[in-house]
PDB file of C-alpha atoms in Angstrom:
ATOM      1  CA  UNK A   1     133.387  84.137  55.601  1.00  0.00           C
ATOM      2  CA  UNK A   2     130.232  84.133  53.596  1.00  0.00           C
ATOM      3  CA  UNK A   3     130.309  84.275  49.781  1.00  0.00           C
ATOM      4  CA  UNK A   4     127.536  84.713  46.577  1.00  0.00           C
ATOM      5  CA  UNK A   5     128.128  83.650  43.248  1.00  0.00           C
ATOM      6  CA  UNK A   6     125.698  84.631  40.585  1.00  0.00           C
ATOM      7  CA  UNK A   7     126.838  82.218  38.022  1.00  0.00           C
ATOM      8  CA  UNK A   8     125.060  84.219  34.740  1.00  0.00           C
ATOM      9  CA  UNK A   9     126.760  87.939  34.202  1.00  0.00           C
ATOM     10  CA  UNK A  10     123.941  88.699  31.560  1.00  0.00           C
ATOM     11  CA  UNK A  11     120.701  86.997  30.301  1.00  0.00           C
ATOM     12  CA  UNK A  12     119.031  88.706  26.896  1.00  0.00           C
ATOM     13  CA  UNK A  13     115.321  87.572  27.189  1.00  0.00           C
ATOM     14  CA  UNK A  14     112.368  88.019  24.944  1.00  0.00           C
ATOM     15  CA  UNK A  15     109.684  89.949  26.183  1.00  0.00           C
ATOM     16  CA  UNK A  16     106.944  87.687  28.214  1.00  0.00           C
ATOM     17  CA  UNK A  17     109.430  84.554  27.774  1.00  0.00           C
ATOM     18  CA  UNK A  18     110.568  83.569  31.614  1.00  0.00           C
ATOM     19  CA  UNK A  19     114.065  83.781  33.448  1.00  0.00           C
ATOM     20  CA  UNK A  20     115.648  82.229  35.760  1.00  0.00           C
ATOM     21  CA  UNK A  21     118.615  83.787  37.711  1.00  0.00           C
ATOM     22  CA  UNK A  22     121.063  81.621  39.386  1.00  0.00           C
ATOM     23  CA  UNK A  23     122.696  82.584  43.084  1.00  0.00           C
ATOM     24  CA  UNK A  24     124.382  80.343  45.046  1.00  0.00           C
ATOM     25  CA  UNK A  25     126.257  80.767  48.461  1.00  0.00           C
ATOM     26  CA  UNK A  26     128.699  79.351  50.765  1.00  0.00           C
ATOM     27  CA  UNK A  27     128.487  80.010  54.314  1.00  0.00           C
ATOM     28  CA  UNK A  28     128.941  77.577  57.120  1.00  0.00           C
ATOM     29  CA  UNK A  29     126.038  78.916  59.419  1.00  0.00           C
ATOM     30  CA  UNK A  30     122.274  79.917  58.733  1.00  0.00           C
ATOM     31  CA  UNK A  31     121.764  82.897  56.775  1.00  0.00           C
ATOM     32  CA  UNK A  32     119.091  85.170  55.616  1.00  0.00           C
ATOM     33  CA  UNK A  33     118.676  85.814  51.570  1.00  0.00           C
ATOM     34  CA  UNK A  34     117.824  88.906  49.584  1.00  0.00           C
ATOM     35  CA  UNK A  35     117.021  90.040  46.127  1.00  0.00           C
ATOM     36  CA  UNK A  36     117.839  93.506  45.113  1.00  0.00           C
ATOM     37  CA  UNK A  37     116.819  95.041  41.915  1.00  0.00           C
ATOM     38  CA  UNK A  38     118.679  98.136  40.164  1.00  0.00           C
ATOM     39  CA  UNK A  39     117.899 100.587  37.389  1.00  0.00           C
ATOM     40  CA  UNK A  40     119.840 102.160  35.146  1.00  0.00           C
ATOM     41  CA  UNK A  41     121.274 104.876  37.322  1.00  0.00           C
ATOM     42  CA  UNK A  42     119.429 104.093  40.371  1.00  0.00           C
ATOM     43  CA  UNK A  43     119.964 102.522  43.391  1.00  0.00           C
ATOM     44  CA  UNK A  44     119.118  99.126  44.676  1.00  0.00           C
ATOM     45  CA  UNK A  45     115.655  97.982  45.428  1.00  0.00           C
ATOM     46  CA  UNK A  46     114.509  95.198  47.366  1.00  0.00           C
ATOM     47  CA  UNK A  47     112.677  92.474  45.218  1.00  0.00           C
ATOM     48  CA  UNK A  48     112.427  90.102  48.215  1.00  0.00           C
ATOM     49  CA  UNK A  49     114.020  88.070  50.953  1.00  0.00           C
ATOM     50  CA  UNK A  50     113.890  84.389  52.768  1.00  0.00           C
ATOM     51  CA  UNK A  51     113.777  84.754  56.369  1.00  0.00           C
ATOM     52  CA  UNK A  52     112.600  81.367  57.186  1.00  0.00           C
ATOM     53  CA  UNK A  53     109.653  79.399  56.723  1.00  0.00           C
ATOM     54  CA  UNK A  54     108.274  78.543  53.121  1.00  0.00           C
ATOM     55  CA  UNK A  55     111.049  78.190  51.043  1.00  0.00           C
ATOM     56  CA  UNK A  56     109.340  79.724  48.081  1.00  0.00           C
ATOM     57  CA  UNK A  57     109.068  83.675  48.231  1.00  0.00           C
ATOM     58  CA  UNK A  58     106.909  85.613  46.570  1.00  0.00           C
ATOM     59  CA  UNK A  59     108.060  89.686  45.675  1.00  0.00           C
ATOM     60  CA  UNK A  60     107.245  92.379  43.994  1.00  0.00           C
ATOM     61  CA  UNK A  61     106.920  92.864  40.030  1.00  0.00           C
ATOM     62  CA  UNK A  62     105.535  89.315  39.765  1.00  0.00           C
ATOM     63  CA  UNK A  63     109.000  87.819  40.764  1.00  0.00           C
ATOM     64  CA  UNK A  64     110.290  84.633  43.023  1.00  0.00           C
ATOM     65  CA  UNK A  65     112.661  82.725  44.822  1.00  0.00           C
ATOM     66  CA  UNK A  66     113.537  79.586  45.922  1.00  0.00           C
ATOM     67  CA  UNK A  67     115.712  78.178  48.973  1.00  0.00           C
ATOM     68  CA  UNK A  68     117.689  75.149  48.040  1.00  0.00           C
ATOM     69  CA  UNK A  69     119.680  74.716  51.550  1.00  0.00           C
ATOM     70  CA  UNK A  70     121.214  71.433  50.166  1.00  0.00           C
ATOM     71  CA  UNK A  71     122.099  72.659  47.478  1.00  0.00           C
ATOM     72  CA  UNK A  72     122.988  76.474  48.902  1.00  0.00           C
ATOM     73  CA  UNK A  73     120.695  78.245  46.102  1.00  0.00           C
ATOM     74  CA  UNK A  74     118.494  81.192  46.185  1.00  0.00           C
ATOM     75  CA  UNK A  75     117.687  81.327  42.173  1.00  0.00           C
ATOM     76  CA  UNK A  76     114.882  83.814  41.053  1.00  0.00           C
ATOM     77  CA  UNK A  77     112.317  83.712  38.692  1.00  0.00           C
ATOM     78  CA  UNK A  78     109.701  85.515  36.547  1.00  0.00           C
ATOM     79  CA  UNK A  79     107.697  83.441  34.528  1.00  0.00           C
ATOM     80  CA  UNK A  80     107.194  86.332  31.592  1.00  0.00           C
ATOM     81  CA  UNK A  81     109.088  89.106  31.782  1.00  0.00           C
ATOM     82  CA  UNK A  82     108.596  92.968  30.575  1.00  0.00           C
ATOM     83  CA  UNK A  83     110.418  95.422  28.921  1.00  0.00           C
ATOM     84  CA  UNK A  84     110.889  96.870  32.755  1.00  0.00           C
ATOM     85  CA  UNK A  85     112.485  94.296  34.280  1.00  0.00           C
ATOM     86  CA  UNK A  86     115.507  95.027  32.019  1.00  0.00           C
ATOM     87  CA  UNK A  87     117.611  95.935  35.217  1.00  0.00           C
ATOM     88  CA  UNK A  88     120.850  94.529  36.821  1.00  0.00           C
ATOM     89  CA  UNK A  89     119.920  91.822  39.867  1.00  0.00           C
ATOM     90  CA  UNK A  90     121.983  91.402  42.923  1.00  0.00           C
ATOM     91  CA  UNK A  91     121.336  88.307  45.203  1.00  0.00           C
ATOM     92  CA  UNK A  92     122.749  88.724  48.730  1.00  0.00           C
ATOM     93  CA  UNK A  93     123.220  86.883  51.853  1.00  0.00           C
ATOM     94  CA  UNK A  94     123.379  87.895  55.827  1.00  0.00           C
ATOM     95  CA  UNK A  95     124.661  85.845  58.664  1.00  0.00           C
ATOM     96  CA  UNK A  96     121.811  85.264  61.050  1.00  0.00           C
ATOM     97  CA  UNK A  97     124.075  86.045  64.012  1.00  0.00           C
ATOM     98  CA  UNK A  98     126.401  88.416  62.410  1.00  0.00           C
ATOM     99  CA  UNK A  99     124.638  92.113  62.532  1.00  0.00           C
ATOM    100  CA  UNK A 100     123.381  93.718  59.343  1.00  0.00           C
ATOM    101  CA  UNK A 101     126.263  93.487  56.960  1.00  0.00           C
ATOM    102  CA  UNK A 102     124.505  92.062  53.307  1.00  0.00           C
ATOM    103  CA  UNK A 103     127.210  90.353  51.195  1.00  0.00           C
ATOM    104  CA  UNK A 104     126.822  91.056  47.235  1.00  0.00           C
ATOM    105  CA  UNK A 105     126.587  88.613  44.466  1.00  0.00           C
ATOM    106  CA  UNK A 106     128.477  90.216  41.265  1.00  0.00           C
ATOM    107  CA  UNK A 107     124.982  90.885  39.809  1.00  0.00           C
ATOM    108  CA  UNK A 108     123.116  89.581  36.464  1.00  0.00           C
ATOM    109  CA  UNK A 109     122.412  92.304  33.863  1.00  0.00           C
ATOM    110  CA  UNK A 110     119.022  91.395  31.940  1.00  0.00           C
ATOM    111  CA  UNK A 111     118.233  92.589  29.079  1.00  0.00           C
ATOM    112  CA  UNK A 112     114.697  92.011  27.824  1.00  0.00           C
ATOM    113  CA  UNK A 113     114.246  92.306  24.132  1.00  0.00           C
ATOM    114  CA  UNK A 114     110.360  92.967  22.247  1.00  0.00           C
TER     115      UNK A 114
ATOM    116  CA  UNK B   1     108.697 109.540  53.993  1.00  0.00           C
ATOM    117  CA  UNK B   2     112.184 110.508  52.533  1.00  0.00           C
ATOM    118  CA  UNK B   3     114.320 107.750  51.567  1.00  0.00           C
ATOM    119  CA  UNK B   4     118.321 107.829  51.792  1.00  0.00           C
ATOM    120  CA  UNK B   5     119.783 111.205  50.767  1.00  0.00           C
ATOM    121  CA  UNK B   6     122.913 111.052  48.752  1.00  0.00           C
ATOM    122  CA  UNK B   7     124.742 114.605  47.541  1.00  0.00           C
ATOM    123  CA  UNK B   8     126.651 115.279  45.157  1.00  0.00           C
ATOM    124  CA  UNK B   9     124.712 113.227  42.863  1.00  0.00           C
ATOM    125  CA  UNK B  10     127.807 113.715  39.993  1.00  0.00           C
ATOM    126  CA  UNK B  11     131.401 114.686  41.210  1.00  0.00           C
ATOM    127  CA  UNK B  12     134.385 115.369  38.661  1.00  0.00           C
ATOM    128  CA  UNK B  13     137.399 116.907  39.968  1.00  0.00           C
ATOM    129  CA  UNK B  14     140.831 116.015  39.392  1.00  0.00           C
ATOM    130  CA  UNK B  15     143.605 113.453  40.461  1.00  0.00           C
ATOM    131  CA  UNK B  16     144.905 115.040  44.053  1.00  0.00           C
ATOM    132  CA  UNK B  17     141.827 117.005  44.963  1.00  0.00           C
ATOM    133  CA  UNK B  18     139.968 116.117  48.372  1.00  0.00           C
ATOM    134  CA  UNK B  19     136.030 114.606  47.681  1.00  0.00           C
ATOM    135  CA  UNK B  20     133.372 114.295  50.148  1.00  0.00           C
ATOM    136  CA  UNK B  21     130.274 112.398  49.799  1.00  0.00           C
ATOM    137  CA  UNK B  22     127.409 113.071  52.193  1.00  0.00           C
ATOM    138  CA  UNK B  23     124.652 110.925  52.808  1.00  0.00           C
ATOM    139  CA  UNK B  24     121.330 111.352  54.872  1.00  0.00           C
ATOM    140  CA  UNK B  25     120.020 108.225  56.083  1.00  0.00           C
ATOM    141  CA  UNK B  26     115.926 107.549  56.762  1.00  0.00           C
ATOM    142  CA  UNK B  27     115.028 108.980  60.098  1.00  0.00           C
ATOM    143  CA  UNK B  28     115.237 105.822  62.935  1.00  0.00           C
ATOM    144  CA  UNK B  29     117.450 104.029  60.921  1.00  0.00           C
ATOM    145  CA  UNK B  30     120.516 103.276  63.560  1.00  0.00           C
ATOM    146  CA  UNK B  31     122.753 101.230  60.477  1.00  0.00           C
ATOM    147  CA  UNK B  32     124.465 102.916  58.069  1.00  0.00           C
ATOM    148  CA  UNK B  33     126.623 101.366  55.111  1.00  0.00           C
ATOM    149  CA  UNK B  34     129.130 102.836  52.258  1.00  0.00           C
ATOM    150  CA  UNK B  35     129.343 100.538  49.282  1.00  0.00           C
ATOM    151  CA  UNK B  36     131.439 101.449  46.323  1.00  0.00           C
ATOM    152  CA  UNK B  37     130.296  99.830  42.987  1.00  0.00           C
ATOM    153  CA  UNK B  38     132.642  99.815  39.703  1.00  0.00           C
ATOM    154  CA  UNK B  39     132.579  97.218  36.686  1.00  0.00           C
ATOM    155  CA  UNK B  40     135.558  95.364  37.457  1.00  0.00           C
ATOM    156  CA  UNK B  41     134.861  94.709  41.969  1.00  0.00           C
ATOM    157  CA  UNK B  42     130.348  94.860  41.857  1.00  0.00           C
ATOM    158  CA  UNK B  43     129.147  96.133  45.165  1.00  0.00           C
ATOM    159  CA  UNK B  44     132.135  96.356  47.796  1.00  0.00           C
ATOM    160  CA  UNK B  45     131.344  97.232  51.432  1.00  0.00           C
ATOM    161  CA  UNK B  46     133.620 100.332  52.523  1.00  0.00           C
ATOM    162  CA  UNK B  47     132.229 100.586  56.120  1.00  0.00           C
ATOM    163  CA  UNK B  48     129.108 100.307  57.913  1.00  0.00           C
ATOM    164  CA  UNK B  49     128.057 102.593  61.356  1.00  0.00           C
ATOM    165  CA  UNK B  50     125.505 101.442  64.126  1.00  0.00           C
ATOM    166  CA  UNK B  51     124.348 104.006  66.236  1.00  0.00           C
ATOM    167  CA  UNK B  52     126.705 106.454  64.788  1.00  0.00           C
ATOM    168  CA  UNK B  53     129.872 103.791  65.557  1.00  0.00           C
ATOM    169  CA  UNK B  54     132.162 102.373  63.442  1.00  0.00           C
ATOM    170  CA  UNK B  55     131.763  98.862  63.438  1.00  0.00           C
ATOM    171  CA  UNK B  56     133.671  97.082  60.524  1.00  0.00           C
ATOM    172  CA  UNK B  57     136.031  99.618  58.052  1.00  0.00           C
ATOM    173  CA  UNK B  58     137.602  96.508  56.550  1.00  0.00           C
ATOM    174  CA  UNK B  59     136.532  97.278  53.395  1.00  0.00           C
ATOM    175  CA  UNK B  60     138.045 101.120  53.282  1.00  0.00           C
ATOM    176  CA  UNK B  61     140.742 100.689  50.568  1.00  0.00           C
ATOM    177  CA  UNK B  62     143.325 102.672  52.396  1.00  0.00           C
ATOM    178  CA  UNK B  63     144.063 105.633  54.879  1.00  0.00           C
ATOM    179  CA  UNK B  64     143.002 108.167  52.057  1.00  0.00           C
ATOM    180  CA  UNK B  65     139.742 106.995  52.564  1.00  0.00           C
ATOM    181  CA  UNK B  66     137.886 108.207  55.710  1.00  0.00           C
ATOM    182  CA  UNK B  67     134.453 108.242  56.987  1.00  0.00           C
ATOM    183  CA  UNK B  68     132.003 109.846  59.989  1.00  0.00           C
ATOM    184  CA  UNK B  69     128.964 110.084  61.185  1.00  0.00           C
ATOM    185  CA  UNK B  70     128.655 112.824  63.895  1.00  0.00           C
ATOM    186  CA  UNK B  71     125.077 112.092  64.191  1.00  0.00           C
ATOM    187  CA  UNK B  72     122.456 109.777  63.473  1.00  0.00           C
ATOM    188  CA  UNK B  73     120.956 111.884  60.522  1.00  0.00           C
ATOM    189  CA  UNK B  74     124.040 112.557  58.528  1.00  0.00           C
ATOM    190  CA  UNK B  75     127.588 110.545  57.306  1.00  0.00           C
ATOM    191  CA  UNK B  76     130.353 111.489  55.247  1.00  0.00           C
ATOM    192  CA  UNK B  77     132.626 110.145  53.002  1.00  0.00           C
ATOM    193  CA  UNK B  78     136.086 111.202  52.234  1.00  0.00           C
ATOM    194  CA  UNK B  79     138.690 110.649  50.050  1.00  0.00           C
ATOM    195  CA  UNK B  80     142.040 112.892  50.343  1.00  0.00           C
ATOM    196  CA  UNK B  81     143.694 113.122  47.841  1.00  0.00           C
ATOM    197  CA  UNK B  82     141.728 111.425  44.916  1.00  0.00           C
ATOM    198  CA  UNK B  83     143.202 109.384  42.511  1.00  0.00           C
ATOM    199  CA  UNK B  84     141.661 108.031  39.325  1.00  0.00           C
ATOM    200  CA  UNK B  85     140.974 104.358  40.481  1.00  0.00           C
ATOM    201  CA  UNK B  86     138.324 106.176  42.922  1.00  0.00           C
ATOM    202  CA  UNK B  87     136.403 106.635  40.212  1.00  0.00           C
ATOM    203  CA  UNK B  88     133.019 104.588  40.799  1.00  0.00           C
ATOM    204  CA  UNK B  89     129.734 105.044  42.082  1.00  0.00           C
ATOM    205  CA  UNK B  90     129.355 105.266  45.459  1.00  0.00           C
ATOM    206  CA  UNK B  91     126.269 104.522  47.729  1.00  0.00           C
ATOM    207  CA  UNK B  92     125.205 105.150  51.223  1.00  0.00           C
ATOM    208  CA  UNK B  93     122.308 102.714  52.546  1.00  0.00           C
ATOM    209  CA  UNK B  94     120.289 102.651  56.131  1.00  0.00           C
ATOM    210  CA  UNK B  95     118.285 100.095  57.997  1.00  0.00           C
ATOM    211  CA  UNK B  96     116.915  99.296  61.098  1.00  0.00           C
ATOM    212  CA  UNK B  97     118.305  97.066  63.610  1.00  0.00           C
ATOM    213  CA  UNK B  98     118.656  93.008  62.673  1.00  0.00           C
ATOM    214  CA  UNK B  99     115.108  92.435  63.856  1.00  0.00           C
ATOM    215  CA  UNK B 100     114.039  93.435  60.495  1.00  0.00           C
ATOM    216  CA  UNK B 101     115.891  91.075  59.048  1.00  0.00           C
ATOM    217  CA  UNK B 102     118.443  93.541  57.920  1.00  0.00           C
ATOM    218  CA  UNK B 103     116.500  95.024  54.857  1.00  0.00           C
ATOM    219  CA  UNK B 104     118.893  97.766  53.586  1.00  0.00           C
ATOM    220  CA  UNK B 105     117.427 100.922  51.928  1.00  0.00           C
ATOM    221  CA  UNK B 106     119.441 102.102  49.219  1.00  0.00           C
ATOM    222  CA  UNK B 107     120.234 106.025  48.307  1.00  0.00           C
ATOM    223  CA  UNK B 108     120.575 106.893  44.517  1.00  0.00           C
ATOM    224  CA  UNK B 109     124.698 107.090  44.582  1.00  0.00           C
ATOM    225  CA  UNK B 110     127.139 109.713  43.964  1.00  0.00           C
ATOM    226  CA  UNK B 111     128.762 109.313  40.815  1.00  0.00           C
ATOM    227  CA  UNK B 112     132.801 109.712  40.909  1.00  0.00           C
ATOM    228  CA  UNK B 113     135.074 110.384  38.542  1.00  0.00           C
ATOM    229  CA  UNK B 114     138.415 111.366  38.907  1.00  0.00           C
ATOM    230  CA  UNK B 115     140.389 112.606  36.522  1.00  0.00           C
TER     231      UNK B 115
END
């Protein structure tokens, strides 16, 4: 069975300093990657998502990924963040073969500070 | 277009009482998912429906937890009778079939607490 870790619980960051969000997986076959993005008392967003290809994705709000399949990674990044992105992250993974069941990271609260 | 339709938004009621969640998916979606989410377990998968069928309810905690889908514009989610470690939030999600890569839309959760 496939598994996410998101080694970082919470990150304070100062406002238009960069992050860097850590996700790793295990999973013994090829998988597809996602970022999801939830505000306070909303529900999850997609950021973005490595299908194949490039292994650098671009999303939305400025905000992107890299695959590492050696070393099983998906870590995002901003390189300045705002006040907005203060929001919990989720990083998740889908077998390729396996239907459409996403597997959840535990999530990485950030909290950017002016 | 409408996204995922979640009601009630807030629920309190009290240990022992029956709860039903409801959830609208996006019209053509043929996946549905429950996730529960609480502070302690993240994002847990309860269930997830494919053209209105059950296909994995591994993740339903136990028989007081129960879930349908009579059609392919509405779901339900039932717990009977509540207890207090069913408090979380709970959220329904659609998507289209794995040729989209399995993008999952979110709805905005029902809030549950059990007293």
């Amino acid at each position: 069975a496939q598994s996410v870790t998101q080694l970082d619980s919470q990150v304070p960051v100062f406002e238009e300093a960069p992050v860097e969000l850590r996700c790793n997986y295990s999973s013994s076959v090829s998988v597809y990657l996602f970022w999801y993005v939830q505000y306070p008392n909303q529900g999850l967003q997609l950021l973005l998502k490595y299908l194949s290809g490039s292994t650098l994705v671009k999303g939305i709000n400025g905000f992107e990924a890299e695959f590492n399949k050696s070393q099983t990674s998906f870590h995002l990044r901003k390189p300045s963040v705002h006040i907005s992105d203060t929001a919990e992250y989720f990083c998740a993974v889908r077998i390729k073969a396996a239907g459409n069941k996403l597997t959840f990271g535990g999530g990485t609260r950030v909290l950017v500070k002016p | 277009d409408a996204g995922v339709i979640q009601s009630p938004r807030h629920e309190v009621t009290e240990m022992g009482q029956e709860v039903t969640l409801r959830c609208k998916p996006i019209s053509g979606h043929d996946y549905l998912f429950w996730y529960r989410q609480t502070m302690m377990r993240g994002l847990e998968l309860l269930i997830y429906f494919n053209n209105n069928v059950p296909i994995d309810d591994s993740g339903m905690p136990e028989d007081r937890f129960s879930a349908k889908m009579p059609n392919a514009s509405f779901s339900t989610l039932k717990i009977q009778p509540s207890e207090p470690r069913d408090s979380a939030v709970y959220f329904c999600a659609s998507s289209l079939a794995h040729i989209y890569s399995g993008e999952l839309f979110f709805g905005e959760g029902s809030r549950l607490t059990v007293l």
